[in-house]
Amino acid sequence: MVSCTKYETQYEGPYSDKDLAENNNSELSKELVFVSDGVVFLANKFVSDLLVVSDEGGVQVASINNNHTKVLYKRAGYNIQIYDIASGSNGEEVAGSSNAYWFDYHANNETIYFLDGSNLHTVGPEVLLQNPVNLINESGIPNGYLRGATILENGHIVFSVLSLGTFTNRYLFLSDGEDILNTKETQGFMDRIRLSKEEDVLWCGDEYNNFLRQYSLSDLSSETLSSGVFGAPTGSNNGYIVTDDNEIQTPGFGTVEITTGVVTAIDY
Amino acid sequence: MATYRILLFIIFCLCFHTLSAQPPGYLGKRFSISLNTSSSIALKGPDYNNKGNSAYNAEPNGIGFNIAYELNLSYVLQRYASIGLSVSQYNTGATARLLTPALGTELLVIPPSNIGKDVHDVFMQLKVKSIGLTHQMYKSKKGGLAPFGNQFFYGLKVSSVKGNIRDKHTTYVYDDLSAIFGHGPLGTDDAEVLGFTFLMGWANTQIFFDRVLLKTGLTFGIPISIKRIKYANDPSSHPDYSSNENLVIYENEMYKRMQNHELFNVDIGIGYLLF
């Protein structure tokens, strides 16, 4: 008879709530770090399920490495702290970094770089031709102020310089560590420079003008302005943007209001 | 004297009902055991292998049959009456549409009133185990004499229905969130209902070789009530009310499928007169 044919699964197969429970309740990995009112938070991609990394206060900047295993943060007057996400505790600190005002991990997830005055320092496996390197000397603008920098995987450096004088000029430089390869004159006060994981876009914060300035690394002359103060790119066309209303715009999952205090840094 | 005659007459009438010129049963044999099958075409829902008119995939899917296997013990009470105790089992299929609130929506900028639900179309395989008690009345004018001949029967049947979801098709309202969060539990594990059915029907039993019984007949079932085993009527027993609603829907579909199966069956059986 026809009905003797055994049933063959047509869609998703047998189901039981017992099998679903583990998948359904599994935690999302922590991928986002931001600083709010001096406190460092780790969050999932939806900016929820917050984990406090440091509540000692006094933190302005925090960064996370590309494989989302380590967080860097720094309290005023102290060295940069390295927080291990897996163990949930602080490990080492970066010696001699008590004056650092900007820092992050290189794409190799091991080398840490930080800005101290006009100098770019690295700690860990060498990625620069020289270490440290004076970026103001590199820029050729003796009265310039270094605003921010990032190191590409190939060891090239993108950094922004503010030149104060009769006219205030702002520049974005691409250097190989010895020579300037490309220059972009901008209208923004470029700081909090963040690089996408694929290193195809660069985001710079312009808090003074309330713009997020986005650049293609293949062509620094292309500049895209977005509303926002600063941010962290997750891909070519999206990322996390901190607005002047102290909200974090997520890539595709709406906007999250941060009520714990003013957000001063974000990294993905 | 008149009183004595009246009393004698009453006693005679009573004896007429209690004493027979011939003992009940066939050649004095009153107890029989039989194996029967009750079958019907799956019209109101799929069968156990998803064949039938209302198959899960909504495409023409052949003819489905639901077949119940029954063990029956029968005892002749009187010349024209017997009682039977039966246990039976059959498998069948059913479908249901369940809903769960989409997960992760608290992360979206959507008013709670606009949040949609994920839809789950499920195919369930049911196993029904029953126990029944019937009374058979044989038609003397039609040549019936317990345990053979034409008979009318009626009785009560209690069925335990259990199911498990054999296949599922989920339509997510938010694909982006579902890729991360999946869907909420359906809350249907270990569902079970008890169904009470009033049975009635007509049958004919023939005897061969003074022992072998061959029975054919038609059975009609009338649903009486349902008892939920998992307390689906009590929301407080389920922390997630959405799962409780799904359990109610699931149990309703199980019971409805069993009811539809019991409505009409064709019986065929073979038995043996023991003693």
XYZ file of C-alpha atoms in Angstrom:
543
model
C 0.000 0.000 0.000
C 1.151 3.567 -0.582
C 1.198 4.413 3.091
C 3.749 1.703 3.774
C 6.483 3.910 2.370
C 8.511 5.152 5.309
C 8.434 8.898 5.863
C 11.506 10.743 4.678
C 12.371 14.089 6.202
C 11.432 16.928 3.920
C 12.536 19.953 5.921
C 14.432 20.254 9.161
C 13.947 16.795 10.561
C 13.009 15.580 14.029
C 12.755 18.231 16.692
C 12.889 18.336 20.462
C 13.127 21.274 22.834
C 15.904 19.404 24.642
C 18.124 19.599 21.588
C 17.323 23.252 21.068
C 18.181 24.522 24.520
C 21.955 24.533 24.175
C 22.044 26.338 20.867
C 19.355 28.745 21.826
C 20.927 29.947 25.032
C 24.521 30.014 23.958
C 26.241 33.317 24.674
C 27.329 35.564 21.876
C 31.021 36.231 21.858
C 32.271 39.558 23.157
C 33.485 41.532 20.194
C 33.018 45.183 21.027
C 34.798 47.338 23.594
C 33.789 50.851 24.553
C 34.578 53.310 27.321
C 31.793 55.129 29.076
C 32.444 57.600 31.860
C 35.880 56.117 32.449
C 34.599 52.535 32.711
C 35.605 49.921 30.155
C 32.855 47.654 28.828
C 32.943 44.530 26.704
C 29.811 43.754 24.746
C 28.452 41.426 22.103
C 27.768 42.657 18.613
C 24.368 43.943 19.704
C 25.955 46.163 22.370
C 24.290 44.095 25.066
C 25.271 41.563 27.684
C 27.820 44.081 28.987
C 30.858 42.897 30.882
C 32.823 45.423 32.953
C 36.512 45.131 32.198
C 37.584 47.947 34.485
C 35.452 50.081 36.758
C 38.340 51.892 38.422
C 37.535 54.941 36.333
C 39.785 57.405 34.629
C 39.971 55.504 31.341
C 39.661 57.439 28.117
C 40.788 54.961 25.479
C 40.359 51.213 25.017
C 41.060 48.942 22.068
C 40.473 45.314 21.161
C 42.574 43.101 18.896
C 41.322 41.655 15.618
C 40.669 38.149 16.937
C 38.843 39.578 19.972
C 40.956 37.929 22.613
C 42.660 40.895 24.270
C 41.616 44.367 25.355
C 43.917 47.307 25.980
C 42.945 50.159 28.270
C 44.749 52.807 30.216
C 44.035 54.881 33.258
C 45.551 58.339 33.432
C 49.093 58.130 34.769
C 49.306 54.344 34.514
C 50.700 51.997 31.924
C 48.495 50.377 29.329
C 46.771 47.305 30.802
C 46.268 44.090 28.827
C 43.003 42.309 29.627
C 42.590 38.691 28.563
C 38.981 38.025 27.550
C 39.092 34.264 27.921
C 40.356 34.321 31.500
C 38.516 37.512 32.374
C 41.497 39.061 34.087
C 44.324 41.490 33.591
C 47.615 40.035 32.511
C 50.643 42.107 31.758
C 50.936 45.802 31.261
C 52.896 47.679 28.635
C 55.977 49.073 30.306
C 56.858 52.706 29.614
C 53.399 53.601 28.303
C 52.177 55.813 31.118
C 52.070 58.825 28.779
C 50.359 57.058 25.907
C 47.227 58.710 24.557
C 46.399 56.326 21.707
C 47.093 52.603 21.364
C 45.893 49.466 19.663
C 46.967 46.017 18.466
C 48.597 45.355 15.142
C 46.835 42.928 12.775
C 49.129 40.139 14.026
C 47.246 40.277 17.381
C 50.549 40.413 19.252
C 52.286 43.701 18.591
C 50.962 46.643 20.569
C 51.573 50.157 19.330
C 51.017 53.402 21.146
C 51.509 57.114 20.670
C 53.553 59.056 23.173
C 53.989 62.672 22.158
C 55.164 62.648 18.535
C 56.516 59.116 18.695
C 54.959 55.877 17.633
C 56.179 52.956 19.743
C 55.642 49.229 19.304
C 55.954 46.431 21.841
C 56.132 42.845 20.730
C 57.140 41.394 17.368
C 58.630 44.120 15.228
C 56.440 45.462 12.470
C 58.082 48.836 11.757
C 61.287 49.662 9.992
C 62.320 51.642 13.004
C 60.940 51.706 16.509
C 60.082 54.223 17.768
C 59.407 56.505 14.852
C 58.834 60.241 15.156
C 55.776 60.877 13.007
C 55.997 64.663 13.160
C 59.452 64.426 11.638
C 57.976 62.031 9.068
C 55.276 64.529 8.190
C 57.685 67.379 7.568
C 55.495 69.710 9.619
C 57.713 70.839 12.503
C 54.938 72.683 14.348
C 52.445 69.933 13.840
C 50.462 68.040 16.473
C 50.040 64.314 16.144
C 46.365 63.443 16.524
C 46.204 59.743 15.847
C 47.842 56.833 14.055
C 47.391 53.219 13.055
C 49.761 50.596 11.707
C 48.763 48.487 8.726
C 49.545 44.816 8.495
C 52.392 45.513 6.066
C 54.009 47.930 8.506
C 52.826 51.109 6.816
C 51.532 53.858 9.035
C 48.520 56.117 8.626
C 48.594 59.128 10.890
C 46.928 62.516 11.176
C 48.634 65.793 11.906
C 47.157 69.108 12.881
C 49.199 72.093 11.823
C 48.543 75.284 13.694
C 49.783 78.484 12.221
C 48.472 81.319 10.203
C 46.175 78.789 8.719
C 45.155 75.642 10.457
C 45.754 72.674 8.277
C 44.935 69.072 8.830
C 46.569 66.196 7.089
C 46.263 62.473 6.777
C 49.543 60.779 5.875
C 50.383 57.316 4.654
C 53.987 56.374 5.382
C 56.093 53.248 5.011
C 57.941 54.205 8.154
C 60.544 56.211 6.331
C 58.920 58.074 3.480
C 55.499 59.594 2.975
C 53.591 57.650 0.315
C 50.355 59.617 0.239
C 48.909 62.790 1.732
C 45.342 63.926 2.134
C 44.500 67.398 3.285
C 41.286 67.306 5.280
C 38.939 69.663 7.043
C 38.594 67.523 10.102
C 40.262 67.292 13.485
C 41.174 63.704 12.930
C 41.586 61.495 15.925
C 40.462 58.087 17.202
C 41.648 56.477 13.986
C 40.283 52.957 13.460
C 41.090 50.493 10.740
C 38.731 47.808 9.433
C 39.866 44.208 9.822
C 40.280 43.880 6.067
C 42.243 47.148 6.085
C 40.192 48.573 3.265
C 38.651 51.516 5.128
C 39.840 53.961 7.731
C 37.580 55.866 10.072
C 38.582 59.066 11.794
C 36.630 60.907 14.439
C 36.025 64.618 14.108
C 34.420 65.587 17.339
C 34.787 69.263 16.690
C 32.653 69.153 13.569
C 30.541 66.125 14.580
C 31.559 64.160 11.557
C 32.798 60.652 11.086
C 35.285 60.751 8.270
C 35.760 57.583 6.276
C 38.574 56.931 3.855
C 39.441 54.211 1.417
C 42.992 53.088 2.085
C 43.578 52.451 -1.566
C 42.800 56.089 -2.276
C 43.124 58.497 0.626
C 41.645 61.260 -1.477
C 38.198 59.661 -1.268
C 36.471 60.934 1.833
C 32.981 60.123 3.023
C 31.314 62.090 5.762
C 28.794 60.528 8.108
C 26.960 61.954 11.044
C 28.603 60.843 14.250
C 31.540 61.663 16.434
C 33.818 58.626 15.961
C 33.440 54.945 15.397
C 34.853 51.524 14.577
C 34.371 49.973 11.150
C 33.281 46.334 10.886
C 33.375 46.215 7.113
C 33.639 48.325 4.020
C 30.318 50.029 4.464
C 29.295 49.720 8.090
C 30.419 49.660 11.665
C 29.683 51.106 15.084
C 29.229 54.858 15.248
C 29.080 56.932 18.427
C 26.730 59.878 17.983
C 26.733 63.201 19.764
C 23.609 62.000 21.603
C 25.773 59.369 23.283
C 24.170 56.568 21.325
C 25.911 53.742 19.522
C 24.613 52.983 16.062
C 25.114 49.326 15.321
C 25.592 47.809 11.865
C 22.072 46.644 11.093
C 20.645 46.192 14.564
C 19.434 49.628 15.458
C 20.742 52.241 17.846
C 21.543 51.639 21.478
C 21.409 54.426 23.990
C 24.294 54.418 26.455
C 23.148 55.586 29.850
C 26.267 54.784 31.838
C 28.080 57.950 30.821
C 29.748 59.724 27.940
C 31.350 57.333 25.468
C 34.931 58.283 24.755
C 36.219 55.283 22.819
C 34.937 52.309 20.852
C 36.652 49.493 19.005
C 35.584 46.342 17.217
C -53.753 -21.501 46.714
C -54.067 -18.613 44.296
C -51.118 -16.963 45.960
C -49.131 -20.102 45.571
C -49.932 -20.312 41.864
C -49.007 -16.669 41.303
C -45.739 -17.181 43.109
C -45.034 -20.255 41.057
C -45.761 -18.306 37.887
C -43.338 -15.518 38.891
C -40.639 -18.026 39.701
C -41.249 -19.713 36.362
C -40.842 -16.353 34.553
C -37.604 -15.619 36.335
C -36.285 -19.064 35.616
C -37.111 -18.495 31.987
C -34.536 -15.730 31.933
C -31.938 -17.488 34.005
C -32.227 -21.073 32.957
C -31.909 -22.120 29.394
C -32.652 -25.269 27.742
C -29.285 -24.749 26.095
C -26.262 -23.205 27.893
C -24.940 -19.916 26.417
C -21.946 -19.971 24.165
C -21.147 -22.156 21.261
C -21.284 -25.783 22.352
C -20.873 -24.468 25.845
C -17.743 -22.512 24.979
C -18.008 -18.932 26.181
C -14.522 -17.483 26.198
C -12.712 -16.435 23.029
C -9.641 -14.504 22.075
C -9.186 -12.714 18.795
C -6.855 -10.501 16.876
C -8.539 -7.750 14.948
C -7.606 -4.934 12.693
C -9.506 -1.699 12.333
C -8.637 0.430 9.403
C -9.721 3.570 7.705
C -8.481 5.800 4.948
C -6.604 8.861 6.178
C -8.982 11.603 5.112
C -8.751 14.209 7.857
C -5.014 14.126 8.227
C -1.885 12.264 7.141
C -1.064 8.796 8.277
C 2.069 7.833 10.181
C 4.202 8.072 7.062
C 2.672 11.319 5.898
C 0.460 9.844 3.229
C -3.082 10.958 2.722
C -5.301 13.780 1.762
C -4.021 16.346 4.241
C -0.350 15.581 4.042
C 2.170 17.944 5.657
C 3.651 19.105 2.409
C 0.245 20.004 1.014
C 0.834 18.127 -2.222
C -1.093 15.113 -3.508
C 0.567 12.344 -1.662
C -1.168 9.090 -2.404
C -3.601 7.267 -0.197
C -2.935 6.861 3.452
C -4.311 4.211 5.752
C -4.549 4.118 9.484
C -4.592 0.606 10.817
C -5.157 -0.357 14.427
C -4.203 -3.735 15.813
C -6.359 -5.076 18.573
C -6.308 -7.975 20.969
C -9.808 -8.838 22.150
C -11.023 -11.075 24.945
C -14.687 -11.895 24.814
C -16.972 -13.702 27.185
C -20.509 -14.817 26.514
C -22.855 -13.681 29.220
C -26.114 -14.954 27.891
C -27.415 -16.575 24.761
C -27.593 -13.244 23.003
C -25.100 -11.104 24.830
C -21.384 -10.990 25.448
C -18.825 -8.541 26.710
C -15.436 -7.833 25.300
C -12.240 -6.304 26.637
C -9.764 -5.073 24.099
C -6.402 -3.442 23.946
C -5.251 -1.867 20.741
C -2.627 0.323 19.217
C -2.276 2.292 16.063
C 0.033 4.921 14.648
C -0.993 7.939 12.680
C 0.194 11.380 11.680
C -0.914 14.913 12.324
C 0.123 18.455 11.501
C 0.116 21.648 13.528
C 1.156 25.270 13.215
C 3.000 26.591 16.259
C 4.224 30.082 17.033
C 7.095 31.374 19.151
C 8.118 34.985 19.814
C 11.100 35.970 17.681
C 14.304 35.995 19.721
C 16.724 38.881 20.028
C 14.110 41.480 19.189
C 14.923 43.487 22.310
C 18.003 44.561 20.402
C 16.025 46.034 17.576
C 14.370 49.381 17.471
C 10.895 47.914 17.094
C 7.886 48.718 19.258
C 6.987 45.622 21.285
C 3.512 45.576 19.777
C 4.980 45.154 16.300
C 7.284 42.263 17.114
C 6.423 39.277 14.999
C 6.457 35.562 15.714
C 8.336 32.738 14.103
C 6.023 30.196 12.487
C 6.654 26.467 12.787
C 4.740 24.026 10.619
C 5.285 20.619 12.142
C 4.488 17.058 11.181
C 3.885 14.827 14.169
C 3.894 11.072 14.387
C 1.354 9.831 16.916
C 1.145 6.571 18.786
C -2.248 5.726 20.199
C -2.773 2.974 22.743
C -6.287 2.122 23.806
C -8.255 -0.046 26.115
C -11.934 -0.641 25.553
C -14.926 -2.391 27.003
C -17.868 -3.331 24.797
C -21.190 -5.063 25.096
C -22.366 -7.139 22.148
C -26.035 -7.880 21.556
C -26.806 -10.635 19.082
C -29.878 -10.610 16.931
C -31.785 -13.800 17.342
C -34.148 -12.986 14.481
C -31.111 -12.652 12.247
C -29.762 -15.970 13.332
C -27.422 -14.596 15.922
C -26.373 -16.519 18.957
C -23.471 -15.419 21.081
C -20.642 -15.551 20.112
C -21.514 -15.804 16.404
C -23.906 -14.192 14.001
C -25.038 -10.596 13.501
C -24.510 -8.335 16.434
C -24.771 -4.745 17.553
C -22.215 -3.515 20.036
C -21.486 -0.449 22.057
C -18.881 0.490 24.581
C -16.284 2.859 25.905
C -12.710 3.280 24.818
C -9.896 5.149 26.538
C -6.932 6.109 24.385
C -3.525 7.488 25.281
C -2.095 9.643 22.545
C 1.583 10.545 22.457
C 3.408 12.355 19.714
C 6.774 13.577 18.623
C 7.688 16.102 15.970
C 9.112 14.167 13.095
C 9.670 17.117 10.769
C 9.548 20.873 11.056
C 9.574 23.838 8.728
C 10.259 27.160 10.434
C 9.640 30.554 8.866
C 11.552 33.237 10.730
C 10.194 36.730 10.945
C 13.718 38.213 11.314
C 16.283 36.249 9.344
C 19.251 38.213 10.714
C 18.371 37.462 14.302
C 17.405 33.871 13.646
C 20.841 33.145 12.230
C 22.259 33.959 15.668
C 19.527 33.161 18.160
C 17.580 30.435 16.413
C 14.033 30.148 17.747
C 12.412 29.686 21.082
C 11.385 26.287 22.438
C 8.089 24.974 21.132
C 7.221 23.530 24.512
C 5.766 20.333 23.078
C 8.080 17.713 24.490
C 6.391 14.823 26.300
C 2.897 15.917 25.279
C 0.213 13.328 26.001
C -3.548 13.331 26.110
C -6.179 10.819 27.148
C -9.196 10.594 24.912
C -12.524 9.029 25.833
C -14.634 7.648 22.999
C -18.060 6.056 22.871
C -18.079 3.186 20.413
C -20.909 1.561 18.570
C -21.201 -0.601 15.526
C -22.343 -3.720 13.768
C -20.496 -6.901 13.137
C -20.870 -10.444 12.026
C -18.970 -13.418 13.402
C -18.751 -16.792 11.758
C -17.446 -20.000 13.258
C -15.327 -22.493 11.406
C -14.187 -25.879 12.588
C -16.153 -25.300 15.819
C -13.376 -23.087 17.146
C -12.154 -20.519 14.648
C -13.944 -17.211 14.581
C -13.960 -14.798 11.687
C -15.324 -11.360 12.434
C -16.124 -8.461 10.147
C -17.792 -5.228 11.057
C -18.037 -1.472 11.124
C -17.232 0.685 14.131
C -18.259 4.258 14.763
C -16.635 6.372 17.436
C -18.127 9.374 19.139
C -15.689 11.545 21.121
C -16.626 12.239 24.704
C -13.858 14.145 26.406
C -10.140 14.792 26.633
C -7.791 14.853 29.584
C -4.493 16.657 29.226
C -1.647 14.882 30.932
C 0.810 17.782 30.864
C -1.538 20.237 32.567
C -1.597 22.462 29.530
C -4.653 24.182 30.910
C -2.634 25.578 33.785
C -0.380 28.397 32.516
C 1.337 28.702 35.887
C 2.956 25.341 35.309
C 4.869 26.774 32.377
C 7.139 29.763 32.923
C 6.914 30.652 29.265
C 3.266 31.075 28.423
C 4.042 31.005 24.730
C 5.271 27.440 25.105
C 2.124 26.630 27.011
C -0.032 27.901 24.168
C 1.879 25.723 21.764
C 1.390 22.743 24.034
C -2.355 23.356 24.010
C -2.377 23.587 20.221
C -0.230 20.475 19.929
C -2.417 18.453 22.247
C -5.547 19.659 20.482
C -4.177 18.473 17.154
C -3.239 15.124 18.643
C -6.684 14.648 20.109
C -8.429 15.847 16.971
C -6.451 13.430 14.868
C -7.331 10.575 17.150
C -10.992 11.584 17.091
C -11.048 11.660 13.322
C -9.505 8.244 13.165
C -12.064 6.810 15.577
C -15.027 8.149 13.625
C -15.263 5.210 11.293
C -13.360 1.989 10.937
C -13.692 -1.273 9.098
C -12.956 -4.253 11.302
C -11.637 -7.618 10.366
C -10.511 -10.167 12.869
C -9.778 -13.766 13.504
C -10.295 -15.493 16.819
C -10.374 -18.743 18.661
C -12.913 -20.190 21.018
C -11.007 -21.357 24.019
C -13.455 -22.770 26.472
